[in-house]
């Protein structure tokens, strides 16, 4: 049982890493740093529903660290961790209430992600003017979050129901 | 039309009323912020202030056409170009090059940031642009 779970989580981690890699290949630039689709969040959302909060948090943090070592640098890890942790807490809490679906949970997560990132960016460069971009980044976070939420929802509805 | 679409989605276990309310609230929050920021600092800036590690590196006039190499700890890490009241990062010594991909900044308060090098370029208004001789 335990071995099977480890294998499952490893597979989800690999899937999340592939999502990050695919995303880095997509030319999805709008002239404002911080805007991205967040494909890996599909995997984290699915884990949140399929395995549980602890497992999803574990895979999310491992993905950020591995992704940073593979494709990024220390700053991209710091940046992603702030966004990833805030977004995860937000999504896990909303899911716990039991009244929301993936679409709105993901939308709130996307917003929280960008909020976390901008706080780290402002702290690193010691410039509060970065908050000039906050409303734009939050709005975009909601929209990309909705898109990711729809995708994750459709996958979840097609996954077999049995849990391990 | 929208209402019947919503009803279908609710039936299909995709969305519920709390979801709609939450998403609407988030979008409203974002829109309110956008309006606030645009009303607050809509005017075009006249100067640009470069800071490295939080300390002021130099202040330049935006109306002048110039290429500014930014020297961080003994090496040129970024190059900023100013022309026609706009500032654009044209070169950066870092793997992701997010600041180079960013659009030219021209409105007061707009900021271009190179996170790995801790370089921040901020558009300023008013008289600050006139003291650029100091840093040239």
Tab-separated table of C-alpha atoms in Angstrom:
chain	number	residue	atom	x	y	z
A	1	UNK	CA	0.000	0.000	0.000
A	2	UNK	CA	2.693	2.441	1.033
A	3	UNK	CA	4.878	1.553	-1.941
A	4	UNK	CA	1.984	2.094	-4.279
A	5	UNK	CA	1.372	5.527	-2.819
A	6	UNK	CA	5.014	6.505	-3.230
A	7	UNK	CA	4.864	5.402	-6.855
A	8	UNK	CA	1.682	7.405	-7.404
A	9	UNK	CA	3.171	10.563	-5.904
A	10	UNK	CA	6.363	10.100	-7.920
A	11	UNK	CA	4.314	9.858	-11.074
A	12	UNK	CA	2.365	12.989	-10.214
A	13	UNK	CA	5.644	14.806	-9.480
A	14	UNK	CA	7.013	13.771	-12.868
A	15	UNK	CA	3.802	14.941	-14.496
A	16	UNK	CA	4.037	18.311	-12.733
A	17	UNK	CA	7.662	18.703	-13.860
A	18	UNK	CA	6.712	17.922	-17.448
A	19	UNK	CA	3.964	20.530	-17.225
A	20	UNK	CA	6.486	23.126	-16.013
A	21	UNK	CA	8.825	22.204	-18.836
A	22	UNK	CA	6.107	22.417	-21.505
A	23	UNK	CA	5.093	25.762	-20.103
A	24	UNK	CA	8.652	27.077	-20.389
A	25	UNK	CA	8.524	26.164	-24.094
A	26	UNK	CA	5.250	27.975	-24.764
A	27	UNK	CA	5.684	31.523	-26.037
A	28	UNK	CA	3.218	32.969	-23.547
A	29	UNK	CA	4.703	36.414	-22.923
A	30	UNK	CA	2.666	39.553	-22.560
A	31	UNK	CA	5.427	42.013	-21.825
A	32	UNK	CA	4.787	41.814	-18.111
A	33	UNK	CA	6.853	39.437	-16.000
A	34	UNK	CA	4.914	37.062	-13.793
A	35	UNK	CA	2.143	36.289	-16.265
A	36	UNK	CA	2.030	32.594	-16.968
A	37	UNK	CA	-0.491	29.840	-17.397
A	38	UNK	CA	0.521	27.659	-14.437
A	39	UNK	CA	0.015	24.286	-16.122
A	40	UNK	CA	1.639	22.450	-13.206
A	41	UNK	CA	-1.229	23.616	-11.034
A	42	UNK	CA	-3.514	21.174	-12.888
A	43	UNK	CA	-1.502	18.354	-11.338
A	44	UNK	CA	-1.484	19.955	-7.878
A	45	UNK	CA	-5.262	20.512	-8.019
A	46	UNK	CA	-5.852	16.907	-9.038
A	47	UNK	CA	-3.642	15.704	-6.181
A	48	UNK	CA	-5.533	17.901	-3.752
A	49	UNK	CA	-8.736	16.082	-4.700
A	50	UNK	CA	-7.315	12.681	-5.446
A	51	UNK	CA	-4.719	12.169	-2.714
A	52	UNK	CA	-5.091	14.877	-0.072
A	53	UNK	CA	-3.683	18.198	1.092
A	54	UNK	CA	-0.468	16.834	2.606
A	55	UNK	CA	0.478	14.912	-0.522
A	56	UNK	CA	-0.377	17.832	-2.800
A	57	UNK	CA	1.743	20.226	-0.701
A	58	UNK	CA	4.643	17.788	-0.748
A	59	UNK	CA	4.570	17.363	-4.524
A	60	UNK	CA	4.078	21.098	-5.086
A	61	UNK	CA	7.157	22.066	-3.053
A	62	UNK	CA	9.299	19.297	-4.576
A	63	UNK	CA	8.261	20.373	-8.050
A	64	UNK	CA	9.255	23.965	-7.383
A	65	UNK	CA	12.657	22.950	-5.989
A	66	UNK	CA	13.415	20.496	-8.805
A	67	UNK	CA	12.149	22.869	-11.455
A	68	UNK	CA	14.337	25.629	-10.022
A	69	UNK	CA	17.437	23.432	-10.053
A	70	UNK	CA	16.722	22.168	-13.563
A	71	UNK	CA	15.596	25.269	-15.438
A	72	UNK	CA	15.945	28.233	-13.092
A	73	UNK	CA	18.104	29.801	-10.449
A	74	UNK	CA	17.947	30.644	-6.760
A	75	UNK	CA	15.684	33.605	-7.397
A	76	UNK	CA	13.213	31.702	-9.482
A	77	UNK	CA	12.965	29.145	-6.644
A	78	UNK	CA	12.372	31.859	-4.049
A	79	UNK	CA	9.857	33.502	-6.317
A	80	UNK	CA	7.982	30.302	-7.102
A	81	UNK	CA	8.010	29.097	-3.496
A	82	UNK	CA	6.298	32.255	-2.252
A	83	UNK	CA	3.653	32.002	-4.953
A	84	UNK	CA	3.309	28.249	-4.662
A	85	UNK	CA	2.919	28.129	-0.882
A	86	UNK	CA	0.459	31.024	-0.690
A	87	UNK	CA	-1.555	29.645	-3.569
A	88	UNK	CA	-1.576	26.170	-2.053
A	89	UNK	CA	-2.740	27.365	1.373
A	90	UNK	CA	-5.498	29.368	-0.271
A	91	UNK	CA	-6.670	26.445	-2.385
A	92	UNK	CA	-6.467	23.885	0.430
A	93	UNK	CA	-8.508	26.127	2.754
A	94	UNK	CA	-11.147	26.816	0.103
A	95	UNK	CA	-11.404	23.134	-0.695
A	96	UNK	CA	-11.837	22.326	3.003
A	97	UNK	CA	-14.961	24.490	3.176
A	98	UNK	CA	-16.530	22.011	0.770
A	99	UNK	CA	-18.725	24.532	-1.036
A	100	UNK	CA	-16.461	25.424	-3.954
A	101	UNK	CA	-15.593	23.659	-7.202
A	102	UNK	CA	-12.193	23.488	-8.844
A	103	UNK	CA	-12.852	26.474	-11.101
A	104	UNK	CA	-13.184	29.004	-8.311
A	105	UNK	CA	-10.588	27.321	-6.093
A	106	UNK	CA	-8.077	27.539	-8.934
A	107	UNK	CA	-9.043	31.154	-9.655
A	108	UNK	CA	-8.357	32.127	-6.046
A	109	UNK	CA	-5.138	30.100	-6.137
A	110	UNK	CA	-3.948	31.900	-9.259
A	111	UNK	CA	-4.574	35.238	-7.604
A	112	UNK	CA	-2.781	34.194	-4.389
A	113	UNK	CA	0.159	32.895	-6.437
A	114	UNK	CA	0.754	36.256	-8.082
A	115	UNK	CA	0.269	38.051	-4.772
A	116	UNK	CA	3.013	35.937	-3.177
A	117	UNK	CA	5.365	36.512	-6.086
A	118	UNK	CA	4.999	40.256	-6.092
A	119	UNK	CA	5.721	40.428	-2.351
A	120	UNK	CA	8.987	38.521	-2.850
A	121	UNK	CA	9.939	40.609	-5.873
A	122	UNK	CA	9.300	43.849	-3.979
A	123	UNK	CA	11.343	42.581	-1.014
A	124	UNK	CA	14.263	41.481	-3.204
A	125	UNK	CA	14.633	44.730	-5.128
A	126	UNK	CA	13.456	46.857	-2.178
A	127	UNK	CA	11.078	48.789	-4.379
A	128	UNK	CA	7.458	49.252	-3.346
A	129	UNK	CA	6.546	50.629	-6.771
A	130	UNK	CA	6.235	47.078	-7.995
A	131	UNK	CA	2.782	47.058	-6.432
A	132	UNK	CA	1.817	49.211	-9.393
A	133	UNK	CA	1.464	45.896	-11.243
A	134	UNK	CA	-0.471	44.177	-8.470
A	135	UNK	CA	-4.037	44.726	-9.792
A	136	UNK	CA	-3.065	43.609	-13.280
A	137	UNK	CA	-1.241	40.522	-12.021
A	138	UNK	CA	-4.134	39.639	-9.696
A	139	UNK	CA	-6.691	39.940	-12.504
A	140	UNK	CA	-4.578	37.857	-14.835
A	141	UNK	CA	-4.066	35.323	-12.042
A	142	UNK	CA	-7.825	34.921	-11.697
A	143	UNK	CA	-8.276	34.407	-15.445
A	144	UNK	CA	-5.442	31.894	-15.869
A	145	UNK	CA	-6.677	30.231	-12.669
A	146	UNK	CA	-10.136	29.781	-14.178
A	147	UNK	CA	-8.644	28.225	-17.331
A	148	UNK	CA	-6.488	25.831	-15.298
A	149	UNK	CA	-9.460	25.051	-13.037
A	150	UNK	CA	-11.659	24.123	-15.998
A	151	UNK	CA	-8.955	21.821	-17.366
A	152	UNK	CA	-8.390	20.149	-13.987
A	153	UNK	CA	-12.133	19.755	-13.407
A	154	UNK	CA	-12.636	18.015	-16.746
A	155	UNK	CA	-9.757	15.648	-15.996
A	156	UNK	CA	-11.067	14.890	-12.497
A	157	UNK	CA	-14.532	14.041	-13.794
A	158	UNK	CA	-12.942	11.496	-16.137
A	159	UNK	CA	-10.601	9.862	-13.615
A	160	UNK	CA	-11.639	6.589	-12.008
A	161	UNK	CA	-13.130	7.143	-8.541
A	162	UNK	CA	-11.236	4.518	-6.542
A	163	UNK	CA	-8.763	5.969	-4.050
A	164	UNK	CA	-5.657	4.344	-2.653
B	1	UNK	CA	-28.517	32.735	-22.347
B	2	UNK	CA	-25.855	33.109	-19.675
B	3	UNK	CA	-28.298	31.952	-17.018
B	4	UNK	CA	-29.238	28.796	-18.910
B	5	UNK	CA	-25.550	28.083	-19.593
B	6	UNK	CA	-24.912	28.377	-15.885
B	7	UNK	CA	-27.785	26.036	-15.083
B	8	UNK	CA	-26.336	23.407	-17.410
B	9	UNK	CA	-22.927	23.735	-15.768
B	10	UNK	CA	-24.443	23.429	-12.287
B	11	UNK	CA	-26.308	20.290	-13.384
B	12	UNK	CA	-23.068	18.883	-14.807
B	13	UNK	CA	-21.297	19.249	-11.445
B	14	UNK	CA	-18.918	21.887	-12.847
B	15	UNK	CA	-19.833	24.960	-10.880
B	16	UNK	CA	-22.141	26.143	-8.109
B	17	UNK	CA	-23.495	29.460	-6.851
B	18	UNK	CA	-20.671	30.015	-4.313
B	19	UNK	CA	-18.176	29.514	-7.162
B	20	UNK	CA	-19.841	32.182	-9.266
B	21	UNK	CA	-19.910	34.575	-6.321
B	22	UNK	CA	-16.254	33.942	-5.447
B	23	UNK	CA	-15.042	34.388	-9.044
B	24	UNK	CA	-17.147	37.527	-9.457
B	25	UNK	CA	-15.729	38.940	-6.211
B	26	UNK	CA	-12.134	38.212	-7.296
B	27	UNK	CA	-12.663	39.754	-10.737
B	28	UNK	CA	-14.301	42.829	-9.203
B	29	UNK	CA	-11.387	43.206	-6.798
B	30	UNK	CA	-8.941	43.041	-9.720
B	31	UNK	CA	-10.945	45.485	-11.821
B	32	UNK	CA	-11.258	47.942	-8.919
B	33	UNK	CA	-7.497	47.770	-8.417
B	34	UNK	CA	-6.848	48.364	-12.129
B	35	UNK	CA	-9.103	51.409	-12.163
B	36	UNK	CA	-7.500	52.737	-8.976
B	37	UNK	CA	-3.959	52.346	-10.332
B	38	UNK	CA	-4.838	53.939	-13.677
B	39	UNK	CA	-6.523	56.925	-12.082
B	40	UNK	CA	-3.760	57.315	-9.529
B	41	UNK	CA	-0.718	57.239	-11.796
B	42	UNK	CA	-1.836	57.631	-15.355
B	43	UNK	CA	0.476	60.429	-16.448
B	44	UNK	CA	3.650	59.949	-18.408
B	45	UNK	CA	6.898	60.227	-16.501
B	46	UNK	CA	9.813	62.466	-17.385
B	47	UNK	CA	12.758	60.724	-15.756
B	48	UNK	CA	14.003	57.322	-14.826
B	49	UNK	CA	15.666	56.219	-11.592
B	50	UNK	CA	17.829	53.130	-11.504
B	51	UNK	CA	18.399	51.396	-8.184
B	52	UNK	CA	20.713	48.482	-7.489
B	53	UNK	CA	20.135	46.513	-4.302
B	54	UNK	CA	17.776	49.248	-3.090
B	55	UNK	CA	20.418	52.018	-3.436
B	56	UNK	CA	20.098	54.719	-6.097
B	57	UNK	CA	22.454	54.040	-9.007
B	58	UNK	CA	21.559	56.961	-11.225
B	59	UNK	CA	18.797	59.282	-12.415
B	60	UNK	CA	18.342	59.985	-16.125
B	61	UNK	CA	16.193	62.119	-18.389
B	62	UNK	CA	13.653	60.136	-20.365
B	63	UNK	CA	13.403	62.577	-23.257
B	64	UNK	CA	17.071	62.110	-24.145
B	65	UNK	CA	18.075	59.223	-26.303
B	66	UNK	CA	20.717	57.255	-24.441
B	67	UNK	CA	22.016	53.799	-23.718
B	68	UNK	CA	22.841	53.230	-20.066
B	69	UNK	CA	25.035	50.308	-19.032
B	70	UNK	CA	24.260	49.267	-15.454
B	71	UNK	CA	27.280	48.162	-13.522
B	72	UNK	CA	26.623	45.755	-10.636
B	73	UNK	CA	29.578	44.655	-8.510
B	74	UNK	CA	32.190	45.321	-11.169
B	75	UNK	CA	30.424	43.964	-14.243
B	76	UNK	CA	27.806	45.338	-16.627
B	77	UNK	CA	24.732	43.206	-15.952
B	78	UNK	CA	21.982	45.187	-17.666
B	79	UNK	CA	21.678	47.808	-20.380
B	80	UNK	CA	18.814	50.277	-20.367
B	81	UNK	CA	17.798	52.400	-23.333
B	82	UNK	CA	15.827	55.620	-23.064
B	83	UNK	CA	14.180	57.403	-26.002
B	84	UNK	CA	10.956	59.333	-26.677
B	85	UNK	CA	9.960	59.347	-23.008
B	86	UNK	CA	10.194	55.579	-22.688
B	87	UNK	CA	12.672	53.269	-21.011
B	88	UNK	CA	13.414	49.752	-22.184
B	89	UNK	CA	15.828	47.139	-20.919
B	90	UNK	CA	17.709	45.939	-23.983
B	91	UNK	CA	20.227	43.587	-22.429
B	92	UNK	CA	20.507	41.465	-19.296
B	93	UNK	CA	23.029	38.995	-17.936
B	94	UNK	CA	20.649	36.408	-16.525
B	95	UNK	CA	19.087	33.215	-17.813
B	96	UNK	CA	15.410	34.168	-17.944
B	97	UNK	CA	15.633	37.679	-19.500
B	98	UNK	CA	12.218	38.610	-18.114
B	99	UNK	CA	13.155	42.289	-17.917
B	100	UNK	CA	14.214	42.356	-21.582
B	101	UNK	CA	10.893	40.829	-22.637
B	102	UNK	CA	8.982	43.435	-20.669
B	103	UNK	CA	7.341	46.284	-22.588
B	104	UNK	CA	8.944	49.735	-22.532
B	105	UNK	CA	7.950	51.641	-19.383
B	106	UNK	CA	6.778	55.241	-19.669
B	107	UNK	CA	4.131	55.979	-17.063
B	108	UNK	CA	5.065	57.397	-13.682
B	109	UNK	CA	5.593	54.592	-11.190
B	110	UNK	CA	6.095	51.889	-13.782
B	111	UNK	CA	9.008	49.666	-12.903
B	112	UNK	CA	11.225	47.253	-14.778
B	113	UNK	CA	12.938	44.772	-12.509
B	114	UNK	CA	15.814	42.393	-13.035
B	115	UNK	CA	15.410	40.142	-10.018
B	116	UNK	CA	18.653	38.102	-10.254
B	117	UNK	CA	20.767	41.277	-10.418
B	118	UNK	CA	18.526	43.234	-7.997
B	119	UNK	CA	18.237	46.042	-10.512
B	120	UNK	CA	15.083	48.150	-10.510
B	121	UNK	CA	14.304	50.819	-13.087
B	122	UNK	CA	11.549	53.181	-12.084
B	123	UNK	CA	9.831	55.902	-14.073
B	124	UNK	CA	9.661	59.152	-12.158
B	125	UNK	CA	7.845	62.396	-12.806
B	126	UNK	CA	8.595	66.052	-12.219
B	127	UNK	CA	12.034	67.518	-11.796
B	128	UNK	CA	14.070	64.460	-10.970
B	129	UNK	CA	15.015	64.016	-14.613
B	130	UNK	CA	17.069	67.198	-14.656
B	131	UNK	CA	19.836	66.033	-12.317
B	132	UNK	CA	21.060	63.350	-14.678
B	133	UNK	CA	24.340	65.189	-15.307
B	134	UNK	CA	25.517	63.976	-11.888
B	135	UNK	CA	25.518	60.350	-12.845
B	136	UNK	CA	26.835	60.597	-16.377
